[in-house]
Coordinates of C-alpha atoms in Angstrom, one line a residue:
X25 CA -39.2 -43.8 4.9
X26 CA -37.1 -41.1 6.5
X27 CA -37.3 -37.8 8.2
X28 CA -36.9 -34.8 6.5
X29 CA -36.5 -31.2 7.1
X30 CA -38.3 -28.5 5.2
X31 CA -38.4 -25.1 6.1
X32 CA -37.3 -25.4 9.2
X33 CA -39.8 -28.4 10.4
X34 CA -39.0 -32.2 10.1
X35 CA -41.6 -34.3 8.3
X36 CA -41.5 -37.8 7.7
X37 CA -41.7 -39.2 4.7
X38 CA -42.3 -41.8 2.0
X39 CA -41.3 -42.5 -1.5
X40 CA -43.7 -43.6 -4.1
X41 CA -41.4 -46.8 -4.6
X42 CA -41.8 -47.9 -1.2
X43 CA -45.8 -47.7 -1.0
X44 CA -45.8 -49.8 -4.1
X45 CA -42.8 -52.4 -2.8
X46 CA -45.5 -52.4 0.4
X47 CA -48.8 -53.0 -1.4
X48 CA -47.1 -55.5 -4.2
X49 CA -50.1 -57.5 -4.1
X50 CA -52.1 -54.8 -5.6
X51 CA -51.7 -53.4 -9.5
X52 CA -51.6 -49.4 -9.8
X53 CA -53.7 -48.0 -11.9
X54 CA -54.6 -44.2 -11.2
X55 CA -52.1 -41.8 -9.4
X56 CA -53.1 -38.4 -8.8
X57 CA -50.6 -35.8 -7.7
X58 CA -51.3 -32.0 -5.9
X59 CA -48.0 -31.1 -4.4
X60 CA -48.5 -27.1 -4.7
X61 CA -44.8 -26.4 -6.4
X62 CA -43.3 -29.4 -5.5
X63 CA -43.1 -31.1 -8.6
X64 CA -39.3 -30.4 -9.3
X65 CA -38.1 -32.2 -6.6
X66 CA -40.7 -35.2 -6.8
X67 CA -39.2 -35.5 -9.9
X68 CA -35.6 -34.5 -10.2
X69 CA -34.7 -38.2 -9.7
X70 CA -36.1 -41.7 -9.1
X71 CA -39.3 -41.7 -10.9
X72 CA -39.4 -45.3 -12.7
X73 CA -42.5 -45.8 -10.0
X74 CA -44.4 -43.8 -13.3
X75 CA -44.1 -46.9 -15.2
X76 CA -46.4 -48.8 -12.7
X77 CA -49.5 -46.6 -13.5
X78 CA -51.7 -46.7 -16.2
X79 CA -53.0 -43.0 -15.6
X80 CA -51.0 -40.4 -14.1
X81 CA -53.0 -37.1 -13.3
X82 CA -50.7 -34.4 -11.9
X83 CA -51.4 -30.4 -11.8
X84 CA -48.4 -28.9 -12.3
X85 CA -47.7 -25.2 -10.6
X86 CA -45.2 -23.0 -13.1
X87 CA -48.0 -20.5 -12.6
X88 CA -47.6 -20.4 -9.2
X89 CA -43.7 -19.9 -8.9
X90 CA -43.1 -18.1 -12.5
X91 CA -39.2 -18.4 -13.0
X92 CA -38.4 -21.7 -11.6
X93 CA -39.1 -24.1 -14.3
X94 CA -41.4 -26.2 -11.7
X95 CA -42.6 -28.6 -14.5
X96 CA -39.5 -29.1 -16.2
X97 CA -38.4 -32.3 -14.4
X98 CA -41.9 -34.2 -14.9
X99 CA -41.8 -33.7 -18.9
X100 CA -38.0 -35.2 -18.5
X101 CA -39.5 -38.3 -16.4
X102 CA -42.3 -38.5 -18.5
X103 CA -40.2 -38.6 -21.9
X104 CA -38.2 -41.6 -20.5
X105 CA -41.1 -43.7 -20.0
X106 CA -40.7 -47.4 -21.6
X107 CA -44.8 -46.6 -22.4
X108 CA -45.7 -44.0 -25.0
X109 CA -48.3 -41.9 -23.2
X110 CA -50.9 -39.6 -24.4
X111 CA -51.8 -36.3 -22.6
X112 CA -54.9 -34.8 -21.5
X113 CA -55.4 -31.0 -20.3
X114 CA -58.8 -31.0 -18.2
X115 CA -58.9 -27.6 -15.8
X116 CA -55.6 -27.3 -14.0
X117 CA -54.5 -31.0 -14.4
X118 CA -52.5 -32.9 -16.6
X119 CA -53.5 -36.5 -17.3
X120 CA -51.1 -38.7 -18.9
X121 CA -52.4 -42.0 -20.4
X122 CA -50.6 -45.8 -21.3
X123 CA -51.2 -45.8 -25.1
X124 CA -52.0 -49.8 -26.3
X125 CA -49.3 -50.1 -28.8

């Protein structure tokens, strides 16, 4: 964890490879992400913490900042899975699935 600075304010903060190196015991299976235009920096780098979850249901926020290619970073993370994955529209979330074969 580390502090961070964001608009002006410092936050602390987590990565989603340290809660699972913390809670190793347990086995992922859903991860739901709502990070209002955040995506492109959750996942401009170190996103192999995808291949620990079965489900991954994100809602992605190109609507909300037009231009900035918000979403382009999670298709690029979610192309260079190990898994195939299938993909699910349902409302305003994307839901990507562990396919069996």
């Amino acid at each position: 964890s580390k502090i961070s600075e964001t608009k002006g304010k410092e936050i602390s903060t987590i990565t989603i490879s340290e809660i699972l190196k913390n809670h190793e015991t347990k086995i992922p299976f859903i991860i739901k992400i709502d990070i209002e235009g955040y995506e492109k920096d959750l996942f401009k780098s170190n996103f192999e913490w995808l291949n620990s979850f079965k489900i991954v249901i994100i809602e992605i926020h190109d609507w909300m900042i037009p231009g900035e290619g918000v979403s382009f970073n999670l298709f690029k993370a979610i192309n260079s899975l190990t898994e195939k994955r299938d993909v699910i529209i349902s409302g305003e979330n994307l839901i990507f699935v562990k396919t069996n074969d």
